[in-house]
CSV table of C-alpha atoms in Angstrom, one decimal:
chain,number,residue,atom,x,y,z
S,1,MET,CA,6.1,11.0,-26.3
S,2,ARG,CA,5.3,7.9,-24.2
S,3,TYR,CA,2.8,8.0,-21.6
S,4,ARG,CA,2.2,6.6,-18.0
S,5,THR,CA,-0.4,6.9,-15.4
S,6,VAL,CA,-1.0,8.6,-12.0
S,7,ALA,CA,-4.0,6.7,-10.8
S,8,ASP,CA,-6.5,7.0,-13.7
S,9,THR,CA,-4.8,10.0,-15.2
S,10,THR,CA,-2.6,9.6,-18.3
S,11,VAL,CA,0.5,11.8,-18.3
S,12,SER,CA,3.7,12.2,-20.1
S,13,ALA,CA,6.4,9.7,-19.1
S,14,ILE,CA,8.7,12.8,-18.4
S,15,GLY,CA,7.2,15.7,-16.4
S,16,LEU,CA,8.7,19.2,-15.9
S,17,GLY,CA,10.1,20.1,-12.5
S,18,ALA,CA,9.2,23.7,-12.4
S,19,MET,CA,11.2,24.8,-9.2
S,20,PRO,CA,14.3,26.3,-11.0
S,21,LEU,CA,11.9,28.9,-12.6
S,22,SER,CA,11.1,30.5,-9.2
S,23,ILE,CA,14.0,29.9,-6.7
S,24,GLU,CA,17.4,31.4,-6.4
S,25,HIS,CA,19.2,32.4,-9.9
S,26,ARG,CA,15.7,32.0,-11.5
S,27,PRO,CA,15.3,33.3,-15.1
S,28,ASP,CA,13.2,36.3,-15.9
S,29,GLU,CA,9.5,35.6,-16.5
S,30,ALA,CA,9.6,35.7,-20.3
S,31,ARG,CA,12.2,32.8,-20.3
S,32,ALA,CA,10.3,31.0,-17.5
S,33,ILE,CA,7.1,31.0,-19.5
S,34,ALA,CA,8.9,30.1,-22.7
S,35,THR,CA,10.4,27.1,-20.8
S,36,ILE,CA,7.0,25.9,-19.7
S,37,HIS,CA,5.5,26.4,-23.2
S,38,ALA,CA,8.5,24.4,-24.7
S,39,ALA,CA,7.6,21.5,-22.3
S,40,LEU,CA,4.1,21.6,-23.5
S,41,ASP,CA,5.1,21.8,-27.1
S,42,ALA,CA,7.3,18.5,-26.5
S,43,GLY,CA,4.2,16.8,-25.2
S,44,VAL,CA,4.8,17.1,-21.4
S,45,THR,CA,1.6,17.0,-19.5
S,46,LEU,CA,2.8,16.7,-15.9
S,47,ILE,CA,4.2,19.9,-14.2
S,48,ASP,CA,5.6,19.7,-10.7
S,49,THR,CA,5.4,22.7,-8.4
S,50,ALA,CA,4.8,23.7,-4.7
S,51,ASP,CA,3.7,26.7,-2.7
S,52,SER,CA,7.3,27.0,-1.3
S,53,TYR,CA,8.9,27.3,-4.7
S,54,HIS,CA,10.1,30.9,-4.4
S,55,TRP,CA,13.1,32.8,-3.5
S,56,HIS,CA,12.1,35.9,-1.3
S,57,ALA,CA,10.1,36.3,1.7
S,58,GLY,CA,6.5,37.2,1.0
S,59,GLU,CA,6.2,35.5,-2.4
S,60,ALA,CA,4.8,32.2,-1.5
S,61,GLY,CA,3.0,30.6,-4.5
S,62,HIS,CA,5.4,32.3,-7.0
S,63,ASN,CA,5.7,29.2,-9.1
S,64,GLU,CA,2.2,28.3,-9.0
S,65,LEU,CA,1.2,31.7,-10.2
S,66,LEU,CA,3.8,31.5,-13.0
S,67,ILE,CA,2.4,28.2,-14.1
S,68,ALA,CA,-1.0,29.4,-14.2
S,69,ARG,CA,0.0,32.4,-16.3
S,70,ALA,CA,2.0,30.2,-18.7
S,71,LEU,CA,-0.9,27.9,-19.1
S,72,SER,CA,-3.5,30.6,-19.8
S,73,ARG,CA,-1.1,32.1,-22.4
S,74,TYR,CA,-0.3,28.9,-24.3
S,75,GLY,CA,-1.8,28.6,-27.7
S,76,GLY,CA,-2.6,25.0,-27.7
S,77,ASP,CA,-5.0,22.6,-25.6
S,78,THR,CA,-3.9,22.4,-21.9
S,79,SER,CA,-6.9,20.5,-20.7
S,80,GLY,CA,-4.8,17.3,-20.4
S,81,VAL,CA,-2.1,18.9,-18.3
S,82,LEU,CA,-1.8,17.6,-14.6
S,83,VAL,CA,-0.4,20.4,-12.3
S,84,ALA,CA,0.9,18.5,-9.2
S,85,THR,CA,1.6,20.9,-6.4
S,86,LYS,CA,2.7,20.4,-2.7
S,87,GLY,CA,2.1,21.9,0.7
S,88,GLY,CA,3.8,21.8,4.0
S,89,ARG,CA,7.1,23.6,3.5
S,90,GLY,CA,8.0,27.2,3.8
S,91,ARG,CA,10.9,29.6,2.8
S,92,PRO,CA,11.5,32.5,5.0
S,93,GLY,CA,13.8,34.2,2.5
S,94,ASP,CA,17.1,33.5,3.9
S,95,GLY,CA,17.8,30.5,1.7
S,96,SER,CA,16.5,28.1,4.3
S,97,TRP,CA,13.5,25.6,4.2
S,98,THR,CA,10.9,25.1,7.0
S,99,VAL,CA,8.4,22.3,7.6
S,100,THR,CA,4.7,22.8,8.9
S,101,ALA,CA,2.4,20.1,8.2
S,102,THR,CA,-0.3,20.5,10.8
S,103,PRO,CA,-3.8,19.8,9.4
S,104,ALA,CA,-4.8,23.4,9.8
S,105,HIS,CA,-1.8,24.6,7.8
S,106,LEU,CA,-2.2,22.1,5.1
S,107,LYS,CA,-5.9,22.8,4.5
S,108,ARG,CA,-5.2,26.6,4.2
S,109,ALA,CA,-2.3,25.9,1.9
S,110,ALA,CA,-4.3,23.7,-0.5
S,111,GLU,CA,-7.1,26.2,-0.7
S,112,ALA,CA,-4.6,29.0,-1.3
S,113,SER,CA,-2.9,26.8,-4.0
S,114,ALA,CA,-6.2,26.1,-5.7
S,115,LYS,CA,-6.9,29.7,-5.9
S,116,ARG,CA,-3.5,30.7,-7.3
S,117,LEU,CA,-3.7,27.9,-10.0
S,118,GLY,CA,-7.1,29.1,-10.9
S,119,VAL,CA,-8.8,25.6,-10.4
S,120,ASP,CA,-11.8,24.5,-8.5
S,121,ALA,CA,-9.9,21.3,-7.4
S,122,ILE,CA,-6.1,20.6,-7.4
S,123,GLY,CA,-5.4,17.6,-9.7
S,124,LEU,CA,-2.7,16.2,-7.3
S,125,TYR,CA,-1.7,17.6,-4.0
S,126,GLN,CA,1.2,16.3,-2.2
S,127,LEU,CA,2.4,16.7,1.4
S,128,HIS,CA,5.9,18.1,0.9
S,129,LYS,CA,7.7,16.6,3.8
S,130,PRO,CA,6.7,15.0,7.2
S,131,ASP,CA,6.7,17.2,10.1
S,132,PRO,CA,8.5,15.8,13.1
S,133,ALA,CA,6.4,18.0,15.3
S,134,VAL,CA,3.1,16.5,14.0
S,135,PRO,CA,1.9,12.9,14.2
S,136,TRP,CA,2.1,11.5,10.6
S,137,ALA,CA,-1.5,10.3,10.8
S,138,GLU,CA,-2.6,13.7,11.6
S,139,SER,CA,-1.0,15.3,8.5
S,140,VAL,CA,-2.2,12.6,6.2
S,141,GLY,CA,-5.7,12.9,7.8
S,142,ALA,CA,-5.6,16.5,6.5
S,143,LEU,CA,-5.2,15.1,2.9
S,144,ARG,CA,-8.2,12.9,3.6
S,145,GLU,CA,-10.2,15.8,4.7
S,146,LEU,CA,-9.1,17.8,1.4
S,147,LEU,CA,-10.3,14.7,-0.7
S,148,ASP,CA,-13.5,14.5,1.1
S,149,ALA,CA,-14.2,18.2,0.6
S,150,GLY,CA,-13.3,18.3,-3.1
S,151,THR,CA,-10.5,20.6,-2.7
S,152,ILE,CA,-8.1,18.1,-4.2
S,153,ARG,CA,-8.8,15.2,-6.7
S,154,ALA,CA,-5.9,13.1,-5.6
S,155,ALA,CA,-3.3,13.0,-2.9
S,156,GLY,CA,0.5,12.3,-2.7
S,157,ILE,CA,3.3,12.2,-0.3
S,158,SER,CA,6.9,13.2,-0.6
S,159,ASN,CA,10.3,12.6,1.1
S,160,VAL,CA,8.8,9.5,3.1
S,161,THR,CA,9.7,6.2,4.2
S,162,THR,CA,8.2,2.8,3.4
S,163,VAL,CA,6.4,2.8,6.9
S,164,GLN,CA,4.9,6.2,6.1
S,165,ILE,CA,3.9,5.1,2.8
S,166,ARG,CA,2.0,2.0,4.1
S,167,GLU,CA,0.4,4.3,6.9
S,168,ALA,CA,-0.7,6.9,4.3
S,169,HIS,CA,-2.2,4.3,2.1
S,170,ALA,CA,-4.2,2.7,4.9
S,171,ILE,CA,-5.7,6.2,5.7
S,172,LEU,CA,-6.2,7.4,2.2
S,173,GLY,CA,-6.8,4.2,0.2
S,174,ASP,CA,-7.3,4.8,-3.5
S,175,GLY,CA,-7.0,8.6,-2.7
S,176,LEU,CA,-3.2,8.2,-2.5
S,177,VAL,CA,-1.7,8.0,-5.9
S,178,SER,CA,1.8,9.2,-5.8
S,179,VAL,CA,5.1,9.2,-3.9
S,180,GLN,CA,7.8,11.7,-4.6
S,181,ASN,CA,11.2,11.0,-3.2
S,182,ARG,CA,14.8,12.0,-4.3
S,183,TYR,CA,16.1,9.2,-6.7
S,184,SER,CA,19.0,9.4,-9.3
S,185,PRO,CA,22.0,7.7,-10.4
S,186,ALA,CA,23.8,9.4,-7.4
S,187,VAL,CA,21.2,9.1,-4.8
S,188,ARG,CA,19.4,5.6,-4.7
S,189,ASP,CA,18.4,5.5,-1.0
S,190,SER,CA,14.7,5.4,-1.9
S,191,GLU,CA,15.1,2.0,-3.7
S,192,PRO,CA,12.7,0.4,-1.1
S,193,GLU,CA,10.0,3.3,-1.4
S,194,LEU,CA,10.2,2.6,-5.3
S,195,ARG,CA,9.6,-0.9,-4.9
S,196,LEU,CA,6.7,-0.5,-2.5
S,197,SER,CA,5.2,2.2,-4.7
S,198,THR,CA,5.3,-0.2,-7.8
S,199,GLN,CA,3.6,-2.9,-5.6
S,200,LEU,CA,0.9,-0.5,-4.5
S,201,GLY,CA,0.2,0.9,-7.9
S,202,LEU,CA,1.4,4.2,-6.9
S,203,ALA,CA,3.2,6.7,-9.2
S,204,PHE,CA,6.8,7.3,-8.2
S,205,LEU,CA,8.1,10.8,-9.1
S,206,PRO,CA,11.8,11.1,-8.6
S,207,TRP,CA,12.8,14.7,-7.8
S,208,SER,CA,16.4,15.8,-8.7
S,209,PRO,CA,16.5,12.8,-11.1
S,210,LEU,CA,19.7,13.9,-12.9
S,211,GLY,CA,21.9,13.8,-9.5
S,212,GLY,CA,25.3,12.6,-10.6
S,213,ILE,CA,24.7,13.6,-14.2
S,214,SER,CA,24.2,17.5,-13.8
S,215,ARG,CA,23.6,19.8,-11.1
S,216,SER,CA,20.4,19.9,-9.1
S,217,SER,CA,18.6,23.3,-8.5
S,218,LEU,CA,19.1,22.5,-4.8
S,219,ASP,CA,22.7,21.9,-5.1
S,220,GLY,CA,23.7,25.5,-6.2
S,221,PRO,CA,25.7,26.7,-9.2
S,222,THR,CA,29.1,25.6,-7.9
S,223,ALA,CA,28.2,22.0,-7.3
S,224,PRO,CA,30.3,19.4,-9.3
S,225,THR,CA,28.9,17.8,-12.5
S,226,SER,CA,30.1,14.4,-13.5
S,227,THR,CA,31.4,14.2,-17.0
S,228,VAL,CA,33.1,10.8,-17.4
S,229,THR,CA,30.4,8.3,-16.3
S,230,ALA,CA,29.0,5.3,-18.1
S,231,PHE,CA,26.0,7.7,-18.7
S,232,HIS,CA,28.2,9.9,-20.7
S,233,ARG,CA,30.0,7.2,-22.5
S,234,ILE,CA,26.7,5.5,-23.6
S,235,ALA,CA,25.2,9.0,-24.6
S,236,GLN,CA,28.2,9.4,-27.0
S,237,ASP,CA,27.6,6.2,-28.6
S,238,ARG,CA,24.0,7.0,-28.9
S,239,GLY,CA,24.4,10.6,-30.1
S,240,VAL,CA,22.1,11.9,-27.3
S,241,SER,CA,22.7,13.8,-24.2
S,242,PRO,CA,23.8,12.0,-20.9
S,243,GLN,CA,20.6,13.5,-19.2
S,244,GLN,CA,18.5,11.5,-21.7
S,245,ILE,CA,20.3,8.4,-20.7
S,246,ALA,CA,19.7,8.9,-17.1
S,247,LEU,CA,16.1,9.6,-17.5
S,248,ALA,CA,15.8,6.4,-19.7
S,249,TRP,CA,17.5,4.5,-17.0
S,250,LEU,CA,15.0,5.7,-14.6
S,251,LEU,CA,12.0,4.9,-16.7
S,252,ALA,CA,13.4,1.3,-17.1
S,253,HIS,CA,13.4,0.8,-13.4
S,254,SER,CA,9.6,0.5,-13.2
S,255,PRO,CA,6.3,1.4,-15.0
S,256,ALA,CA,5.5,3.5,-11.8
S,257,VAL,CA,8.4,5.9,-12.4
S,258,ILE,CA,7.7,9.4,-13.9
S,259,PRO,CA,10.8,11.5,-13.5
S,260,VAL,CA,10.3,15.3,-13.2
S,261,PRO,CA,13.7,17.0,-14.2
S,262,GLY,CA,14.0,20.7,-13.5
S,263,ALA,CA,14.5,23.2,-16.2
S,264,SER,CA,15.0,26.8,-16.7
S,265,ARG,CA,15.6,26.9,-20.4
S,266,ARG,CA,13.7,25.7,-23.4
S,267,THR,CA,16.5,23.6,-24.6
S,268,SER,CA,16.8,21.6,-21.4
S,269,ILE,CA,13.1,20.6,-21.1
S,270,THR,CA,13.1,19.7,-24.9
S,271,ASP,CA,16.1,17.5,-24.5
S,272,SER,CA,14.7,15.7,-21.3
S,273,ALA,CA,11.3,15.2,-23.0
S,274,GLN,CA,13.0,13.2,-25.7
S,275,ALA,CA,14.1,10.5,-23.1
S,276,ALA,CA,10.5,9.3,-23.0
S,277,ASP,CA,11.1,7.7,-26.5
S,278,LEU,CA,14.5,6.3,-25.7
S,279,THR,CA,14.7,2.6,-24.8
S,280,LEU,CA,18.0,1.3,-23.5
S,281,THR,CA,19.2,-2.1,-24.4
S,282,THR,CA,19.6,-4.9,-21.7
S,283,GLU,CA,23.4,-4.5,-22.3
S,284,GLU,CA,23.3,-0.8,-21.8
S,285,LEU,CA,21.3,-1.1,-18.5
S,286,THR,CA,23.8,-3.7,-17.3
S,287,ARG,CA,26.8,-1.4,-18.1
S,288,LEU,CA,25.0,1.4,-16.3
S,289,GLU,CA,24.1,-0.8,-13.1
S,290,ASP,CA,27.6,-2.1,-12.9
S,291,ALA,CA,29.0,1.4,-13.0
S,292,LEU,CA,26.9,2.8,-10.2
S,293,PRO,CA,28.6,3.2,-6.8
S,294,GLY,CA,27.6,0.6,-4.1
């Protein structure tokens, strides 16, 4: 397993996106915990979660509690695992997602997340999405207060623009350590945010990094899956999965990139983790770039 950094914390170059373990079509708890344990066995030391990763109404924090149980039951050392959680979104139980990023809500949410995770301070706490009803500086200011209070050790922002990254960086300084936007072979709208994150020394954590290669947990079970892309052809040549090629392609973009592919089975995260040790050649990277739309 190769490693990268989130500020001064060393983490695995591939993380685990734990959302599929708690939302619609989630596995039973035994399989979910086995999936997390398989990630740890493979050397994964970054787990991505959020208080809104749940299915039904009234079960906020389902994913955080699941991760806490899995870590407590793991037979090995988990002291080097960074659990990154998020606040500012909600799920009323009808399949929809809401956004609430008032300072009061974020502070309450962070305290509740810390309690569920069983930690004195959250290693990385990310504002899940800008709230159009709340000035951005006020939401980010809540992260500043959480840092100053010691509730969180580091702050991140998600689903943001370059303007919002710069404003958050001005407010948080070194306390801002990560940006988490959607980025994949199929969705590359966040290229400017990736470049800026690299310039500022921020970790860039692509969510749904396998878009265009396999279905995202957000896309639903009937979403199409590509099977004839350049990623698949190179994977066949290499004798690995196309998912590994996609993740290696992401890692080659910038030293700031740390993909967090979702998984709900042991085999999925074990396969994804192997991408950390896969280096694509210049010719392969050119073939992949030339084949991408746009």
